[in-house]
Amino acid sequence: MTDHEERPGAGQDRAAEDRAERERAAQDHAEHTHALQDDAQPDPAHQDHAQPDPAQQDDAQPDPAHQNDAQPDPAHQDHAQPDPAEQDPARQEAAGGTGRGTRQDIGAQVSTGKEKAGAPEVAIPELVIISGMSGAGRSTAAKCLEDLGWFVVDNLPPALIPTMVELGARSQGNVARIAVVVDVRGRRFFDNLRESLADLDARGVTRRIVFLESSDDTLVRRFEGVRRPHPLQGDGRIVDGIAAERELLRELRGDADLVIDTSSLNVHELRAKMDAQFAGEEEPELRATVMSFGFKYGLPVDADLVVDMRFLPNPHWVPELRPYTGLNEEVASYVFNRPGAKEFLDRYTELLRLVAAGYRREGKRYVTIAVGCTGGKHRSVAMSEKLAARLVAEGVETVVVHRDMGRE
């Protein structure tokens, strides 16, 4: 046997040695890996200290009642997210910068807390105060406004009027128009009314005063007709109560925006007057009533301006015109062909234009212009019709009333 010849079984011994060598290498690698894992794992001897005490876990868990406080406010998550305008240089340049200033400004506005999203806008109700002489028709006027959709409160103490307006403002538009009926039965009562009116003016409330007036004779007749005493007559007569009430109401009547004389009006005519003043959905800047009347029947007590047509010739003395009224074309032509008639119409229209502008500046919405002649049939009627047409052309909503036409 040569040196190069292998002895029997030598290949098997070498293969066994190779396998043993590979097994030792694998074992060394496994032991090295296990040693690294032991270094990374916590010591089992100390694991009890590392684990939280189950009895203390409840204290460590956040209170569910306060989890909402710990969660980020979704309303402010936009501030945490990057603005696309900040990431896109082209958009940054188009926005005039990085866009951070705009985002910071918005965040500052939100953080003030002064603006409430969706907060309803408070609308102050429109207010009408109905007052006047007892027996002059306050209740009828109030019922008319109620039929027109106003919220009406009867006999409300004046000191509570501002409170009523405030409650109406909180109704979110459900009470947009309030009418309050008040009367004056004592000096302190009237003082409270003046204080309330001053309070309303300070708050910027749009308020109007409607004053119902009537003659003493008419009021006496009405009280006697219903067999009721006057609220202020006491142990005296009805006329004593009327005089006392008229004196107490003198100042309020002077402050009234609209005075309605009901001496010659029935219930239906009073309602028609109230409808003419308040039925419109939108209030005009100024309303005018042009009233013809006869001086022999007395001056209208609710007139703001009075003009006298007796400087013109009277058609009554023209036999063919006497049966007609100023609504007749022939009578109107006769009146305006007299010297001074057209000049008066032109110049008085200019005067009314000046007066109307002043009324608007002062917040006065109603004006009654009384045009008189002897009987209230010819001259005053013709002039009232022409004057009303001029006012309508000036943009003033106008109602024509012929008080005494047909009384002869």
Coordinates of C-alpha atoms in Angstrom, one line a residue:
M1 CA 0.0 0.0 0.0
T2 CA 1.4 3.4 -1.0
D3 CA 1.3 6.6 0.8
H4 CA -1.4 7.9 -1.6
E5 CA -3.6 5.0 -1.0
E6 CA -6.2 5.5 1.7
R7 CA -6.8 3.0 4.3
P8 CA -10.2 1.4 4.4
G9 CA -12.8 3.6 6.5
A10 CA -10.6 6.8 6.3
G11 CA -13.3 8.6 4.2
Q12 CA -15.9 7.9 6.7
D13 CA -13.8 9.2 9.5
R14 CA -13.2 12.5 7.7
A15 CA -16.9 12.9 6.9
A16 CA -17.7 12.4 10.6
E17 CA -15.1 15.0 11.5
D18 CA -16.6 17.5 9.0
R19 CA -20.1 17.0 10.5
A20 CA -18.8 17.5 14.0
E21 CA -17.0 20.7 12.9
R22 CA -20.2 22.1 11.4
E23 CA -22.2 21.1 14.5
R24 CA -19.7 23.0 16.8
A25 CA -19.9 26.1 14.5
A26 CA -23.7 26.0 14.6
Q27 CA -23.7 25.6 18.4
D28 CA -21.2 28.5 18.8
H29 CA -23.4 30.7 16.6
A30 CA -26.6 29.7 18.5
E31 CA -24.9 30.4 21.9
H32 CA -23.7 33.8 20.6
T33 CA -27.2 34.7 19.4
H34 CA -28.8 33.6 22.7
A35 CA -26.3 35.7 24.6
L36 CA -27.3 38.8 22.6
Q37 CA -31.0 38.1 23.2
D38 CA -30.4 37.7 27.0
D39 CA -28.8 41.2 27.0
A40 CA -31.8 42.7 25.2
Q41 CA -34.4 41.0 27.4
P42 CA -35.0 42.3 31.0
D43 CA -33.7 40.3 33.8
P44 CA -36.4 37.8 34.8
A45 CA -35.4 38.5 38.4
H46 CA -36.4 42.1 38.0
Q47 CA -39.5 41.6 35.8
D48 CA -41.8 41.9 38.8
H49 CA -40.5 45.4 39.5
A50 CA -40.9 46.4 35.8
Q51 CA -44.5 45.2 35.5
P52 CA -47.1 47.7 36.8
D53 CA -49.0 46.8 39.9
P54 CA -52.5 45.7 38.8
A55 CA -53.9 47.6 41.8
Q56 CA -52.3 50.8 40.5
Q57 CA -53.2 50.3 36.8
D58 CA -56.6 52.0 37.3
D59 CA -54.7 55.1 38.6
A60 CA -52.4 55.0 35.7
Q61 CA -55.2 54.8 33.1
P62 CA -56.7 58.1 32.0
D63 CA -60.1 59.0 33.4
P64 CA -62.7 58.3 30.6
A65 CA -64.5 61.5 31.7
H66 CA -61.4 63.5 30.8
Q67 CA -60.4 61.7 27.7
N68 CA -62.1 64.3 25.5
D69 CA -59.8 66.9 27.1
A70 CA -56.8 64.9 26.2
Q71 CA -57.9 64.4 22.6
P72 CA -56.9 67.2 20.2
D73 CA -59.7 69.6 19.3
P74 CA -60.8 68.7 15.7
A75 CA -61.5 72.4 15.1
H76 CA -57.8 73.1 15.6
Q77 CA -56.3 70.1 13.7
D78 CA -56.0 72.1 10.6
H79 CA -53.4 74.2 12.4
A80 CA -51.4 71.1 13.1
Q81 CA -51.6 69.9 9.5
P82 CA -49.1 71.4 7.0
D83 CA -50.7 73.9 4.7
P84 CA -50.4 72.8 1.0
A85 CA -49.5 76.4 0.2
E86 CA -46.5 76.0 2.5
Q87 CA -45.3 72.9 0.8
D88 CA -45.7 74.1 -2.8
P89 CA -43.2 76.9 -3.5
A90 CA -45.2 78.0 -6.5
R91 CA -48.3 78.5 -4.4
Q92 CA -46.2 80.3 -1.7
E93 CA -44.9 82.7 -4.3
A94 CA -48.3 83.3 -5.6
A95 CA -49.6 84.0 -2.1
G96 CA -46.9 86.6 -1.6
G97 CA -44.9 84.5 0.9
T98 CA -44.8 81.3 2.7
G99 CA -48.4 81.4 3.7
R100 CA -47.6 81.1 7.4
G101 CA -48.7 84.6 8.1
T102 CA -52.2 84.0 6.8
R103 CA -52.5 80.8 8.8
Q104 CA -51.2 82.5 12.0
D105 CA -53.7 85.3 11.5
I106 CA -56.6 82.9 11.2
G107 CA -55.4 81.1 14.3
A108 CA -55.3 84.3 16.2
Q109 CA -58.9 85.1 15.2
V110 CA -60.1 81.7 16.4
S111 CA -58.3 81.9 19.7
T112 CA -59.9 85.1 20.7
G113 CA -63.3 83.4 21.4
K114 CA -65.1 86.7 20.7
E115 CA -66.9 85.5 17.6
K116 CA -69.5 82.8 18.0
A117 CA -70.2 80.9 14.9
G118 CA -73.9 80.7 14.0
A119 CA -74.9 83.1 16.7
P120 CA -78.3 84.6 15.7
E121 CA -78.4 88.3 14.9
V122 CA -80.5 90.2 17.4
A123 CA -83.3 92.3 15.7
I124 CA -84.9 95.0 17.8
P125 CA -88.7 95.0 17.3
E126 CA -90.5 97.9 16.0
L127 CA -92.6 99.6 18.7
V128 CA -95.8 101.6 18.5
I129 CA -97.2 103.2 21.7
I130 CA -101.0 103.8 21.5
S131 CA -102.3 106.5 23.9
G132 CA -104.8 109.3 24.0
M133 CA -108.0 110.3 25.7
S134 CA -110.2 107.7 27.3
G135 CA -113.1 107.0 25.1
A136 CA -111.3 108.2 21.9
G137 CA -110.8 104.7 20.5
R138 CA -107.6 103.3 21.9
S139 CA -109.0 99.8 22.0
T140 CA -110.2 99.9 18.5
A141 CA -106.8 101.1 17.2
A142 CA -105.1 98.3 19.2
K143 CA -107.4 95.6 17.7
C144 CA -106.7 97.0 14.2
L145 CA -102.9 96.6 14.7
E146 CA -103.5 93.1 16.1
D147 CA -105.4 92.1 13.0
L148 CA -102.4 93.4 11.0
G149 CA -100.1 91.0 12.8
W150 CA -98.7 93.2 15.6
F151 CA -98.1 91.8 19.0
V152 CA -100.4 93.9 21.2
V153 CA -100.2 94.4 24.9
D154 CA -103.0 96.4 26.6
N155 CA -102.5 98.5 29.7
L156 CA -98.9 97.6 30.1
P157 CA -97.2 99.7 32.9
P158 CA -94.9 102.2 31.1
A159 CA -91.9 101.1 33.2
L160 CA -92.1 97.6 31.6
I161 CA -92.0 98.8 28.0
P162 CA -88.2 98.5 27.7
T163 CA -88.4 95.0 29.2
M164 CA -91.1 94.1 26.6
V165 CA -88.9 95.3 23.8
E166 CA -86.0 93.3 25.2
L167 CA -88.1 90.1 25.3
G168 CA -89.2 90.7 21.7
A169 CA -85.5 91.0 20.7
R170 CA -84.8 87.6 22.2
S171 CA -87.6 86.0 20.2
Q172 CA -85.3 85.6 17.1
G173 CA -87.7 87.5 14.9
N174 CA -90.9 85.9 16.1
V175 CA -92.0 89.2 17.6
A176 CA -90.9 91.8 15.1
R177 CA -93.6 94.5 15.8
I178 CA -95.0 95.4 19.2
A179 CA -97.9 97.7 20.0
V180 CA -98.4 98.8 23.6
V181 CA -101.6 100.6 24.9
V182 CA -100.9 102.9 27.8
D183 CA -103.0 105.6 29.5
V184 CA -102.1 108.2 32.1
R185 CA -103.9 108.1 35.4
G186 CA -101.4 109.8 37.7
R187 CA -98.3 112.0 37.8
R188 CA -96.0 109.1 38.7
F189 CA -97.4 107.0 35.9
F190 CA -96.6 109.7 33.4
D191 CA -93.0 110.1 34.9
N192 CA -92.4 106.4 34.3
L193 CA -93.6 106.8 30.7
R194 CA -91.1 109.6 30.1
E195 CA -88.3 107.6 31.6
S196 CA -89.2 104.6 29.4
L197 CA -89.2 106.7 26.3
A198 CA -85.8 108.1 27.1
D199 CA -84.5 104.5 27.7
L200 CA -85.8 103.4 24.3
D201 CA -84.2 106.4 22.6
A202 CA -80.9 105.6 24.2
R203 CA -81.1 102.0 22.9
G204 CA -81.9 103.1 19.4
V205 CA -85.4 101.5 19.3
T206 CA -87.6 102.7 16.5
R207 CA -90.7 103.8 18.3
R208 CA -93.8 105.8 17.3
I209 CA -96.6 107.3 19.4
V210 CA -100.1 107.3 18.1
F211 CA -102.4 109.6 20.0
L212 CA -106.2 109.3 19.9
E213 CA -108.0 112.6 20.3
S214 CA -111.6 113.6 20.5
S215 CA -113.6 116.7 21.4
D216 CA -115.0 117.1 25.0
D217 CA -118.6 116.9 23.7
T218 CA -118.0 113.7 21.9
L219 CA -116.2 112.1 24.9
V220 CA -119.1 113.1 27.3
R221 CA -121.6 111.7 24.9
R222 CA -119.7 108.4 24.6
F223 CA -119.3 108.0 28.4
E224 CA -122.9 108.7 28.9
G225 CA -123.8 106.2 26.2
V226 CA -122.1 103.4 27.9
R227 CA -123.0 104.6 31.4
R228 CA -119.5 104.5 32.7
P229 CA -117.6 107.1 34.7
H230 CA -114.4 108.7 33.5
P231 CA -111.3 107.1 35.1
L232 CA -110.2 110.5 36.5
Q233 CA -113.5 112.1 37.4
G234 CA -113.5 110.9 41.0
D235 CA -116.4 112.5 42.8
G236 CA -116.8 115.1 40.1
R237 CA -118.4 115.2 36.7
I238 CA -117.3 113.6 33.5
V239 CA -116.0 116.9 32.2
D240 CA -113.8 117.2 35.2
G241 CA -112.2 113.9 34.5
I242 CA -111.7 114.8 30.8
A243 CA -110.1 118.1 31.7
A244 CA -107.7 116.4 34.2
E245 CA -106.7 113.7 31.7
R246 CA -106.2 116.3 28.9
E247 CA -103.9 118.2 31.1
L248 CA -101.8 115.2 32.0
L249 CA -101.6 114.1 28.4
R250 CA -100.7 117.5 27.0
E251 CA -96.9 116.8 26.8
L252 CA -97.4 113.3 25.3
R253 CA -99.7 114.7 22.7
G254 CA -97.1 117.2 21.7
D255 CA -94.5 114.3 21.2
A256 CA -96.9 112.1 19.2
D257 CA -95.9 111.1 15.7
L258 CA -99.5 110.6 14.7
V259 CA -102.6 112.3 16.1
I260 CA -106.0 111.0 15.0
D261 CA -109.2 112.9 15.8
T262 CA -112.0 110.4 16.2
S263 CA -114.8 113.0 17.0
S264 CA -116.5 112.4 13.6
L265 CA -115.2 108.9 13.0
N266 CA -117.1 105.7 13.5
V267 CA -115.3 102.4 14.3
H268 CA -114.9 101.4 10.6
E269 CA -113.5 104.8 9.6
L270 CA -111.0 104.6 12.5
R271 CA -109.9 101.2 11.3
A272 CA -109.5 102.5 7.8
K273 CA -107.2 105.2 9.0
M274 CA -105.1 102.8 11.0
D275 CA -104.9 100.4 8.0
A276 CA -103.8 103.3 5.8
Q277 CA -101.0 104.1 8.1
F278 CA -99.8 100.6 9.2
A279 CA -100.9 98.1 6.6
G280 CA -97.9 98.5 4.3
E281 CA -95.2 95.8 4.7
E282 CA -92.5 98.4 4.3
E283 CA -92.8 101.7 6.1
P284 CA -92.2 104.7 3.8
E285 CA -90.1 107.6 4.9
L286 CA -93.1 109.9 5.2
R287 CA -96.8 109.6 5.1
A288 CA -99.1 112.5 4.5
T289 CA -102.8 113.0 5.0
V290 CA -104.3 115.9 3.0
M291 CA -107.6 116.8 4.6
S292 CA -110.2 119.3 3.2
F293 CA -112.5 120.9 5.8
G294 CA -114.9 123.7 6.4
F295 CA -114.1 126.4 8.8
K296 CA -117.7 126.7 9.9
Y297 CA -117.4 123.1 11.2
G298 CA -114.3 123.8 13.2
L299 CA -110.5 123.3 12.8
P300 CA -109.3 119.7 12.6
V301 CA -107.6 119.1 15.9
D302 CA -105.1 116.5 14.5
A303 CA -103.8 118.9 11.8
D304 CA -100.1 119.6 11.7
L305 CA -100.4 122.3 9.0
V306 CA -103.5 124.4 8.2
V307 CA -103.9 126.5 5.0
D308 CA -106.9 128.8 4.1
M309 CA -108.4 128.8 0.6
R310 CA -110.9 131.6 1.4
F311 CA -108.7 134.1 -0.5
L312 CA -110.1 132.5 -3.7
P313 CA -113.6 133.3 -5.1
N314 CA -116.2 130.9 -3.8
P315 CA -117.9 128.7 -6.5
H316 CA -120.9 128.5 -4.2
W317 CA -122.0 131.8 -5.6
V318 CA -122.0 130.5 -9.2
P319 CA -125.4 128.9 -9.6
E320 CA -124.4 126.3 -12.1
L321 CA -121.4 125.1 -9.9
R322 CA -123.1 125.3 -6.5
P323 CA -124.6 121.7 -6.6
Y324 CA -121.2 120.2 -7.4
T325 CA -118.0 119.6 -5.3
G326 CA -114.4 120.3 -5.9
L327 CA -114.1 116.8 -7.4
N328 CA -116.0 118.0 -10.4
E329 CA -113.8 119.0 -13.3
E330 CA -115.7 122.3 -14.0
V331 CA -115.4 123.4 -10.3
A332 CA -111.7 122.6 -10.2
S333 CA -111.1 124.5 -13.5
Y334 CA -113.0 127.5 -12.0
V335 CA -110.9 127.4 -8.8
F336 CA -107.5 127.2 -10.6
N337 CA -108.3 129.8 -13.2
R338 CA -108.7 132.4 -10.4
P339 CA -105.7 134.7 -9.8
G340 CA -103.3 133.3 -7.2
A341 CA -104.5 129.7 -7.2
K342 CA -101.7 128.1 -9.3
E343 CA -99.1 130.4 -7.7
F344 CA -100.2 129.2 -4.3
L345 CA -100.1 125.5 -5.3
D346 CA -96.5 125.9 -6.7
R347 CA -95.1 127.8 -3.7
Y348 CA -96.9 125.7 -1.1
T349 CA -95.5 122.6 -2.8
E350 CA -92.0 124.1 -2.4
L351 CA -92.7 124.8 1.2
L352 CA -93.9 121.3 1.8
R353 CA -90.8 119.9 0.1
L354 CA -88.7 121.9 2.7
V355 CA -90.9 120.8 5.6
A356 CA -90.9 117.2 4.5
A357 CA -87.1 117.1 4.4
G358 CA -87.0 118.5 8.0
Y359 CA -89.6 115.9 9.1
R360 CA -87.5 113.1 7.7
R361 CA -84.4 114.4 9.5
E362 CA -86.3 114.6 12.8
G363 CA -87.7 111.1 12.4
K364 CA -91.3 112.2 12.0
R365 CA -93.2 109.8 9.7
Y366 CA -96.7 111.4 9.6
V367 CA -98.0 114.8 8.7
T368 CA -101.6 116.0 8.3
I369 CA -102.2 119.0 6.1
A370 CA -105.6 120.6 6.5
V371 CA -106.9 122.7 3.6
G372 CA -109.9 124.8 4.6
C373 CA -112.6 126.9 3.0
T374 CA -116.0 128.1 4.2
G375 CA -118.0 124.9 3.9
G376 CA -115.3 122.3 2.9
K377 CA -117.1 121.6 -0.4
H378 CA -115.5 123.4 -3.3
R379 CA -112.2 125.3 -3.0
S380 CA -110.6 123.2 -0.3
V381 CA -111.6 119.9 -2.0
A382 CA -110.1 121.0 -5.4
M383 CA -106.9 122.3 -3.8
S384 CA -106.5 119.1 -1.6
E385 CA -106.7 116.9 -4.7
K386 CA -104.1 118.9 -6.6
L387 CA -101.8 119.2 -3.6
A388 CA -102.0 115.4 -2.9
A389 CA -101.0 114.8 -6.5
R390 CA -98.0 117.0 -6.1
L391 CA -96.9 115.2 -2.9
V392 CA -97.2 111.8 -4.6
A393 CA -95.0 113.1 -7.4
E394 CA -92.5 114.1 -4.7
G395 CA -92.4 110.5 -3.4
V396 CA -94.6 111.0 -0.4
E397 CA -97.3 108.4 0.2
T398 CA -100.4 110.4 0.5
V399 CA -104.0 109.8 1.6
V400 CA -106.8 112.3 0.8
V401 CA -109.7 112.8 3.2
H402 CA -112.6 115.2 2.6
R403 CA -113.9 115.7 6.1
D404 CA -117.0 117.9 5.6
M405 CA -117.9 117.2 2.0
G406 CA -121.6 116.2 1.9
R407 CA -122.5 117.7 5.2
E408 CA -124.7 120.4 3.7

